[in-house]
GROMACS .gro file of C-alpha atoms in nm:
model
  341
    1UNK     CA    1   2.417   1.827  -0.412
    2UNK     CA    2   2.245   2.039  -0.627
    3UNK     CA    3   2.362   1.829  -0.977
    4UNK     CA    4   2.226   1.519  -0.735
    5UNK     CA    5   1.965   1.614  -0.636
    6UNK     CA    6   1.841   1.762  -0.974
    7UNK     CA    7   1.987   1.417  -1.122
    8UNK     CA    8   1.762   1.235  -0.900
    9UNK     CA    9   1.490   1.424  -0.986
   10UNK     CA   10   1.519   1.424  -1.320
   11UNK     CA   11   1.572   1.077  -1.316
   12UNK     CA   12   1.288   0.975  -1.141
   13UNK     CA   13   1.086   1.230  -1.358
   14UNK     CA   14   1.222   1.023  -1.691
   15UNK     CA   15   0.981   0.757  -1.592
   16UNK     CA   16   0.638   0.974  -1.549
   17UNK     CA   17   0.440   1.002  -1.876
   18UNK     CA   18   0.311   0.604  -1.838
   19UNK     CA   19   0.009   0.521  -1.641
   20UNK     CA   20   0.077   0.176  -1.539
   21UNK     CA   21   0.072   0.092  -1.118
   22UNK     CA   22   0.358  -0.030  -0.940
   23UNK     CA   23   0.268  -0.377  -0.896
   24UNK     CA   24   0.507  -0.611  -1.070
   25UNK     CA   25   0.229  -0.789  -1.258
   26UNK     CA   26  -0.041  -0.534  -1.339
   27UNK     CA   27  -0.079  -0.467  -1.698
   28UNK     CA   28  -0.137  -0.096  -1.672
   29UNK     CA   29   0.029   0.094  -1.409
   30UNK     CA   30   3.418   0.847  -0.696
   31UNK     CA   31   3.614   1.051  -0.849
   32UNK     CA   32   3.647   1.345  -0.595
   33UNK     CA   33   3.822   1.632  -0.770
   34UNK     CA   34   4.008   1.817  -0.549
   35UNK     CA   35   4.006   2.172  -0.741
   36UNK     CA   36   3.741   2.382  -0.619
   37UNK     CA   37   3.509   2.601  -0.805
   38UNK     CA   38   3.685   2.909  -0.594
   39UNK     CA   39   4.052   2.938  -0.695
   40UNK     CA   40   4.291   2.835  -0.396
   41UNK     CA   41   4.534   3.111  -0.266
   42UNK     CA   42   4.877   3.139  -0.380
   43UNK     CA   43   5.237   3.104  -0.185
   44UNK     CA   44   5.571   3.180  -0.279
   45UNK     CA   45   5.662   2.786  -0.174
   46UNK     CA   46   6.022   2.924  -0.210
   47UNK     CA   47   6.012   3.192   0.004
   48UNK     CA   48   5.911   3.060   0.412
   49UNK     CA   49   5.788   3.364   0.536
   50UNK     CA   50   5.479   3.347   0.272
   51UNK     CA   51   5.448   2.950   0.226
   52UNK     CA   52   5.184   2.843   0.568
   53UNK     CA   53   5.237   2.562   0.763
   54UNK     CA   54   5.054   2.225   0.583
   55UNK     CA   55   4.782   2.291   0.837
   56UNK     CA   56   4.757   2.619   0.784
   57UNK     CA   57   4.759   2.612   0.392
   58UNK     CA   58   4.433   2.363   0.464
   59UNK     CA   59   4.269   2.604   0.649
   60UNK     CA   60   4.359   2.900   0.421
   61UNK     CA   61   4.263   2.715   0.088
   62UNK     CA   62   3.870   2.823   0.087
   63UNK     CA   63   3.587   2.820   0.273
   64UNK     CA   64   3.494   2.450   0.357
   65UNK     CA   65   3.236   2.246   0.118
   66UNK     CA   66   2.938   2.337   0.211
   67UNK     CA   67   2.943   2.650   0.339
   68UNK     CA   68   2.651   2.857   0.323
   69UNK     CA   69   2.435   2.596   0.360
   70UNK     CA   70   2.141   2.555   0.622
   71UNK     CA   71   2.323   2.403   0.954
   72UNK     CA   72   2.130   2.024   0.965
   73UNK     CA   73   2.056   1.775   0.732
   74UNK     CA   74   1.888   1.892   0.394
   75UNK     CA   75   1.573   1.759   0.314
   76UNK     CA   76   1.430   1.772  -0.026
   77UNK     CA   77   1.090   1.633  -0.245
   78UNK     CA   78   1.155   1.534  -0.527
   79UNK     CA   79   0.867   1.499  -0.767
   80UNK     CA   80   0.852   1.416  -1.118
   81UNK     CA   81   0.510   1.500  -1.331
   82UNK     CA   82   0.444   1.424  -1.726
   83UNK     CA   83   0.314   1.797  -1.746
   84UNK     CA   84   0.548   2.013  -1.940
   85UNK     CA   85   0.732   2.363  -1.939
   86UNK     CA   86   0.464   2.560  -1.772
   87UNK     CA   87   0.136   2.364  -1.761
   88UNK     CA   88   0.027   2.274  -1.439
   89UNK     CA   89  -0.138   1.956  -1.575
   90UNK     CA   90  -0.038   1.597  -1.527
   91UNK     CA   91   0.032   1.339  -1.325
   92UNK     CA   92   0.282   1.300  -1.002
   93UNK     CA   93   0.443   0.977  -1.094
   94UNK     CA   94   0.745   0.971  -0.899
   95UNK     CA   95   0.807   1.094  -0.555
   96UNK     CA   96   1.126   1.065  -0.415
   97UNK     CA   97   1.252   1.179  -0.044
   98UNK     CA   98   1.631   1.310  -0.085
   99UNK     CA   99   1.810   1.439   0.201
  100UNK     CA  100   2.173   1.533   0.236
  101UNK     CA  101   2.347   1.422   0.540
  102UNK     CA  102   2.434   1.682   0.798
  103UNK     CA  103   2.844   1.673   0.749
  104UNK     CA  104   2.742   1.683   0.352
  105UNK     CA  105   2.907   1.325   0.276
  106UNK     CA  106   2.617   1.169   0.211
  107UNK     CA  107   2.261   1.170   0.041
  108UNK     CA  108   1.946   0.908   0.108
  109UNK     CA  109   1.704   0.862  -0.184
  110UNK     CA  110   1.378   0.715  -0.083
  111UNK     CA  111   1.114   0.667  -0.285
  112UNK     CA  112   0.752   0.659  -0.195
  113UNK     CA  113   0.621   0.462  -0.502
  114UNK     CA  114   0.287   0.627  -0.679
  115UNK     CA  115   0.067   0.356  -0.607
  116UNK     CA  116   0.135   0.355  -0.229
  117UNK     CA  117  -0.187   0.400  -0.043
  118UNK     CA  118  -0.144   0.690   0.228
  119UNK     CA  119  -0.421   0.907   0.420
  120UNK     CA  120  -0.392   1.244   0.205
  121UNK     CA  121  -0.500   1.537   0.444
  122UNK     CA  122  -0.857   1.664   0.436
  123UNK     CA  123  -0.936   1.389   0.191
  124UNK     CA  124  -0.854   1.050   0.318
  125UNK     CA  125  -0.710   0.742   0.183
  126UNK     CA  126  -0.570   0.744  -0.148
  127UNK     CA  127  -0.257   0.685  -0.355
  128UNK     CA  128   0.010   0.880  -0.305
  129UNK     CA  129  -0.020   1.082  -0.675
  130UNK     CA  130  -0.399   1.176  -0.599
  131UNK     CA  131  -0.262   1.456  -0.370
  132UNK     CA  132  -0.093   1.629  -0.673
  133UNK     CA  133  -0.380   1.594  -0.898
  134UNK     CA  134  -0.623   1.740  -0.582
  135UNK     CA  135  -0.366   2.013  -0.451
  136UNK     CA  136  -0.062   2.058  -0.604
  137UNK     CA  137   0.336   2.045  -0.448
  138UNK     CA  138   0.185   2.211  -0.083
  139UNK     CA  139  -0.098   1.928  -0.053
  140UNK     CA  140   0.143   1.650  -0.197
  141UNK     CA  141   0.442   1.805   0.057
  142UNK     CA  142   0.224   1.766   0.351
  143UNK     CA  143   0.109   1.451   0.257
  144UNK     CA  144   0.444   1.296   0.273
  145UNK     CA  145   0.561   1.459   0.560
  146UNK     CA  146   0.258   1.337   0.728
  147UNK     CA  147   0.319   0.997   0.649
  148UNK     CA  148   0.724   1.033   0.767
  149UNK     CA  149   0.623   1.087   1.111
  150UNK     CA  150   0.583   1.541   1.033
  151UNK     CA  151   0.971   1.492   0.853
  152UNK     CA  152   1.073   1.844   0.813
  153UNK     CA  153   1.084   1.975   0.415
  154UNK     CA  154   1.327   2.225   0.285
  155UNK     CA  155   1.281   2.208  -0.059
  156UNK     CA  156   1.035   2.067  -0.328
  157UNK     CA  157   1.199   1.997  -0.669
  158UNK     CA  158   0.951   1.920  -0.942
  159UNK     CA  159   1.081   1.821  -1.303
  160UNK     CA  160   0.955   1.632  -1.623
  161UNK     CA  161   1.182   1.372  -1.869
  162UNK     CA  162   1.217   1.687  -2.132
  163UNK     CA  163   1.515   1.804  -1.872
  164UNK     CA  164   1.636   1.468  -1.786
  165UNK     CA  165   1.747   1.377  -2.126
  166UNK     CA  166   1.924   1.704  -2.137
  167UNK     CA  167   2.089   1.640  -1.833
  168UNK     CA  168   2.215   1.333  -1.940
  169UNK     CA  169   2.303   1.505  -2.295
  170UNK     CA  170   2.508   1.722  -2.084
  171UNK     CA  171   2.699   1.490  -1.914
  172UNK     CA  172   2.828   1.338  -2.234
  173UNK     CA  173   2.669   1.023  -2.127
  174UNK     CA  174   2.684   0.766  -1.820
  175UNK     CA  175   2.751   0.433  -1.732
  176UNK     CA  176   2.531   0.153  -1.544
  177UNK     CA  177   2.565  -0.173  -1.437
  178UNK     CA  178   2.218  -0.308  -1.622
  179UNK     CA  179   2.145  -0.627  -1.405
  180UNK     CA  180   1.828  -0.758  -1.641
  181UNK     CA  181   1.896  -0.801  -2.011
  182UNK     CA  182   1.560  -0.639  -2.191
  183UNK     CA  183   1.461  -0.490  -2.499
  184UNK     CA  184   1.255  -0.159  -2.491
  185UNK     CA  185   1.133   0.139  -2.738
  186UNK     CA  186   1.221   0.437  -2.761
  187UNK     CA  187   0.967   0.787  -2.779
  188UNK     CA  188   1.111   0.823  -3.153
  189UNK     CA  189   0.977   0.426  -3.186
  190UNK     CA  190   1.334   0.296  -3.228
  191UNK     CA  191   1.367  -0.035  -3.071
  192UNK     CA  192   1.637  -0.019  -2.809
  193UNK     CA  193   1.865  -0.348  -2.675
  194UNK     CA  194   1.985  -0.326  -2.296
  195UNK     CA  195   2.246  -0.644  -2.254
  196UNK     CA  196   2.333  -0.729  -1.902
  197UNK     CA  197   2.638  -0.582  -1.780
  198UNK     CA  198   2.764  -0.244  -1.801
  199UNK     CA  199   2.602  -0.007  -2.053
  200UNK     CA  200   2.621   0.339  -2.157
  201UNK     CA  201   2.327   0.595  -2.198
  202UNK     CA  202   2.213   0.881  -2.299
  203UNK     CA  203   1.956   1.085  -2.451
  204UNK     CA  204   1.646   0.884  -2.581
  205UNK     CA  205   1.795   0.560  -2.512
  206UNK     CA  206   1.834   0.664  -2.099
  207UNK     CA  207   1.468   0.769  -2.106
  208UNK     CA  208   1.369   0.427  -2.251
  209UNK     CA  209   1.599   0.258  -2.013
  210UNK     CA  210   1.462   0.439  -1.637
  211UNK     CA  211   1.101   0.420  -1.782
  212UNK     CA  212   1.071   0.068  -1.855
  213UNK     CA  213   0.829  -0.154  -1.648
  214UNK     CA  214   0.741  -0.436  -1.912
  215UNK     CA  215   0.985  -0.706  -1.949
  216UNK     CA  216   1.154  -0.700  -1.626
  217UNK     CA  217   1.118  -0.946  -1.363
  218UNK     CA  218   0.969  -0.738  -1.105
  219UNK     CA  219   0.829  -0.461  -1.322
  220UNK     CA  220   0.812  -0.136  -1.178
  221UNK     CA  221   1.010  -0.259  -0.870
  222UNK     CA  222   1.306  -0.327  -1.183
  223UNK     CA  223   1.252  -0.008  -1.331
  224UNK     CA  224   1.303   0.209  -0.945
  225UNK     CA  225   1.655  -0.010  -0.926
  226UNK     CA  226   1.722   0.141  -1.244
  227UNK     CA  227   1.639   0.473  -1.154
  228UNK     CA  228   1.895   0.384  -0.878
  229UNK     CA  229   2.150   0.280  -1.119
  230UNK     CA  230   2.104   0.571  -1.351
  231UNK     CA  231   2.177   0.799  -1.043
  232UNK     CA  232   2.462   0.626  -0.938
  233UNK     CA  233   2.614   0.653  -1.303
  234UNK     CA  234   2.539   1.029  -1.382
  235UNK     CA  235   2.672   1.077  -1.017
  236UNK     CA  236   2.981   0.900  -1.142
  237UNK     CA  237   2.992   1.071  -1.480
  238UNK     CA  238   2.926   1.443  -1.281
  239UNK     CA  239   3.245   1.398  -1.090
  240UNK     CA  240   3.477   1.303  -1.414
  241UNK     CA  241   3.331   1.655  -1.536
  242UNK     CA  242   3.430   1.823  -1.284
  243UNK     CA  243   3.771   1.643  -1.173
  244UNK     CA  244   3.850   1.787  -1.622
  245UNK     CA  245   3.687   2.104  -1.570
  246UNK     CA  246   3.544   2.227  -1.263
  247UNK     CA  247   3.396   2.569  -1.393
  248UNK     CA  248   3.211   2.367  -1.637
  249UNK     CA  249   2.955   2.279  -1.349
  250UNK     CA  250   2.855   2.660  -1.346
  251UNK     CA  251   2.646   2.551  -1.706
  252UNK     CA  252   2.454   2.382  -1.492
  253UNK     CA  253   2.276   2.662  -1.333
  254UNK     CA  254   2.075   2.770  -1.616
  255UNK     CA  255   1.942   2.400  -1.695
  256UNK     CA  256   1.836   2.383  -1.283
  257UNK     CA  257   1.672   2.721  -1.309
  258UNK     CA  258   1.463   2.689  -1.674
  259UNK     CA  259   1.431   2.298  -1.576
  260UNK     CA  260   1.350   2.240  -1.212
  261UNK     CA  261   1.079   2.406  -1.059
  262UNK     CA  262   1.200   2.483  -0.703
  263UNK     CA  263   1.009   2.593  -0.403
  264UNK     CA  264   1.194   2.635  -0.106
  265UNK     CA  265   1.389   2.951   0.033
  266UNK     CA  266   1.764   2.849  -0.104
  267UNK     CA  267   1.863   3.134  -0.355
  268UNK     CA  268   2.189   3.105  -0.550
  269UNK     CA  269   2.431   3.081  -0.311
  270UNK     CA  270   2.318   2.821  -0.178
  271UNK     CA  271   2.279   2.637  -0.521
  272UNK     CA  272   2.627   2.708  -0.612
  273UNK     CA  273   2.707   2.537  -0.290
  274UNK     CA  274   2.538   2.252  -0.368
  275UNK     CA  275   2.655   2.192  -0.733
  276UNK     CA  276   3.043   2.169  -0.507
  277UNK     CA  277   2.872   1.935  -0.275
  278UNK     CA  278   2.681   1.737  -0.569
  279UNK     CA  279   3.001   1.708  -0.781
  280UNK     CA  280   3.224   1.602  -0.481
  281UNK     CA  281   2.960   1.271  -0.397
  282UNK     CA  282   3.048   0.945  -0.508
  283UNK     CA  283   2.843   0.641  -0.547
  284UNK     CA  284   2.960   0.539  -0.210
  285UNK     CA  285   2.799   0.806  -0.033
  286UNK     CA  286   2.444   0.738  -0.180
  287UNK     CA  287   2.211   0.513  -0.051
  288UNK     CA  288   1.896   0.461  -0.224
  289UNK     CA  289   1.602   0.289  -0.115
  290UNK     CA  290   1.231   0.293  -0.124
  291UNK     CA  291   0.947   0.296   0.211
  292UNK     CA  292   0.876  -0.070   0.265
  293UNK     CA  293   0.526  -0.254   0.148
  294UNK     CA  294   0.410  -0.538   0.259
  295UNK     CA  295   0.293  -0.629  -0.103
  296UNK     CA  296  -0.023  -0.485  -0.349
  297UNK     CA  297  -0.404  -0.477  -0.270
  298UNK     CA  298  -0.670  -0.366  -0.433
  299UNK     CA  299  -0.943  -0.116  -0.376
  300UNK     CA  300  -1.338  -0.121  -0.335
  301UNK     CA  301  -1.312   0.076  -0.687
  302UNK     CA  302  -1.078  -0.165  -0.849
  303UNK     CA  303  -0.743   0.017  -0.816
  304UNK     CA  304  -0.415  -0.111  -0.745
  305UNK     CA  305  -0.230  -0.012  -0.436
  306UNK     CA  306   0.111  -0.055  -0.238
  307UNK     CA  307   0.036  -0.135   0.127
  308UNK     CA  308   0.303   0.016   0.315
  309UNK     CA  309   0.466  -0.223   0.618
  310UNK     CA  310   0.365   0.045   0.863
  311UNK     CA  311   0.572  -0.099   1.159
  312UNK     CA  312   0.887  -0.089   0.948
  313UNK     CA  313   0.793   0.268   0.792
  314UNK     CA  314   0.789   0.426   1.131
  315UNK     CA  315   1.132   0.303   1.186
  316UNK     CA  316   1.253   0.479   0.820
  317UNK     CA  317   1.026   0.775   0.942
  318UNK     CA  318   1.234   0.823   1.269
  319UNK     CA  319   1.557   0.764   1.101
  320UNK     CA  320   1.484   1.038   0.784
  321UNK     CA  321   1.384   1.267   1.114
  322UNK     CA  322   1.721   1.214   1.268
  323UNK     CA  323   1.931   1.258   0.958
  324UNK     CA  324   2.035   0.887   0.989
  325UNK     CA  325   1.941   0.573   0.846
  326UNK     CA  326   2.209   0.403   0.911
  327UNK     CA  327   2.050   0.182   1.152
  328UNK     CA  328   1.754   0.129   0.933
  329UNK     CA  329   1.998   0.002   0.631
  330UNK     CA  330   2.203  -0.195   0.877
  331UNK     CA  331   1.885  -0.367   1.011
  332UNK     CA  332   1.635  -0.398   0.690
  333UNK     CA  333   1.916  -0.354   0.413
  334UNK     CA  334   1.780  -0.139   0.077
  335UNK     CA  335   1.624  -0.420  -0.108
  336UNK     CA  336   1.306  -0.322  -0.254
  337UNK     CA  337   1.091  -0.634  -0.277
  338UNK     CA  338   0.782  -0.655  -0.064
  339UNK     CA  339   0.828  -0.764   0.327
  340UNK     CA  340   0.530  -0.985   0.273
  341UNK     CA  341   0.450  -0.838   0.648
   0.00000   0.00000   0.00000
């Protein structure tokens, strides 16, 4: 999970840096490998008294995917600032829940757009951001764990779009299935044509791509799908890599560590387990969707705001507490558009 996760929140960190809210018309807002990163025992399959039974070769060929991880699902925040390398400064843009399924098959994005308007602990009601700005990952954690019902937190990942375009530099690449037809600019001011269809990104042009608001249909609601679409792509691209060279994941490590500022008690091990899990994930096993609003508002002060369909968040709250949302997805779907509720 670990290249997911830090995909995810490196994707979702591409798009800080703008200032624009979330509401659509405001003008300023699987290819599993099967060769392990372990090396699998050898037999003499000529000789019967050292080949195992088929069962027994399974059971002999490693330690399961996995292992070493906390028992439970694995919760994570994921938040993505504009601040860079080691200033504290800047904005909380992007927040994204992502929590890997207890049997480790499969992962949940949800985002909690910037612009939602939550009760932020010891100060009130606010947009989501405002409790990075006022205190940081520990007031921002609590303040969205408060708002999922007290949802357990293992892990708070925080990353800017520096990394991300590395990441995807990395990978060579990816593919997504672009479902508006737009034209954007890059940061080096190069104008940049996304066609409908399948495209392929990287580098400058991906940043342009996830951070794009302007042009699309439902703005920023256009620009989280692509987020999803970028994740489901580098998730694609991430298990090529390691289905042609498995021990290539390992140069992941140092981008995580000087990249992704992590606060949480998993040390290496654990990492290393995650980068198998990550790299084993297919788009199949990711579901991606965002806590429901009922549509935007504004504030006594002017500002823009999500209002957040608190009948239906309760029920995504109870499911991200169980390690399930199946029944949540089955019921609502993972559309994004407002429930007009």
């Amino acid at each position: 999970m670990a290249p997911v996760l830090a995909a995810a929140a490196l994707l979702v960190a591409a798009c800080t840096g703008g200032d624009e809210p979330t509401g659509p018309t405001d003008a300023d807002d699987p290819v599993d490998g099967t060769t392990s990163l372990d090396p699998a025992p050898t037999t003499d399959e000529s000789d019967p008294t050292t080949s195992p039974p088929p069962d027994e070769a399974a059971a002999t060929s490693g330690p399961p995917v996995g292992a070493g991880l906390p028992e439970g699902p694995l919760t994570a925040l994921v938040v993505g600032t504009d601040g860079r390398g080691d200033d504290p400064a800047g904005r909380a843009d992007v927040v994204v829940v992502a929590q890997l399924s207890a049997d480790h098959d499969a992962l949940t994005l949800v985002s909690v757009p910037r612009d939602c308007l939550v009760e932020i602990p010891g100060v009130g009601p606010d947009k989501v951001n405002a409790a990075w700005a006022l205190g940081g990952a520990p007031l921002l954690e609590e303040t969205v764990s408060d708002l999922l019902g007290g949802l357990e937190i293992d892990l708070v990942a925080t990353s800017d779009f520096v990394v991300f375009e590395d990441l995807t530099r990395w990978l060579g690449g990816f593919e997504v299935v672009n479902r508006h037809a737009s034209t954007a600019t890059d940061a080096e001011g190069r104008e940049v044509v996304f066609p409908e269809g399948r495209i392929r990104l990287e580098g400058a042009e991906a940043l342009a791509y996830v951070r794009q608001r302007q042009g699309l249909p439902l703005g920023d609601l256009d620009r989280a799908e692509r987020h999803r679409a970028a994740l489901l792509g580098m998730t694609e691209r991430l298990a090529q890599v390691r289905a042609e060279d498995p021990a290539r994941l390992l140069e992941l490590l140092p981008l995580l560590r000087d990249g992704v500022d992590l606060q949480g008690d998993l040390g290496l091990p654990e990492l290393l387990a995650l980068v198998e899990v990550g790299s084993r994930l297919g788009p199949e096993g990711i579901t991606s969707l965002s806590v429901p609003i009922t549509g935007f508002g504004t504030t006594a002060t002017g500002a823009s705001v999500n209002l957040l369909d608190e009948a239906r968040l309760a029920e995504l709250a109870a499911g991200l507490r169980e390690g399930d949302l199946s029944g949540y997805v089955a019921t609502y779907g993972a559309g994004y558009a407002p429930t007009g509720g």
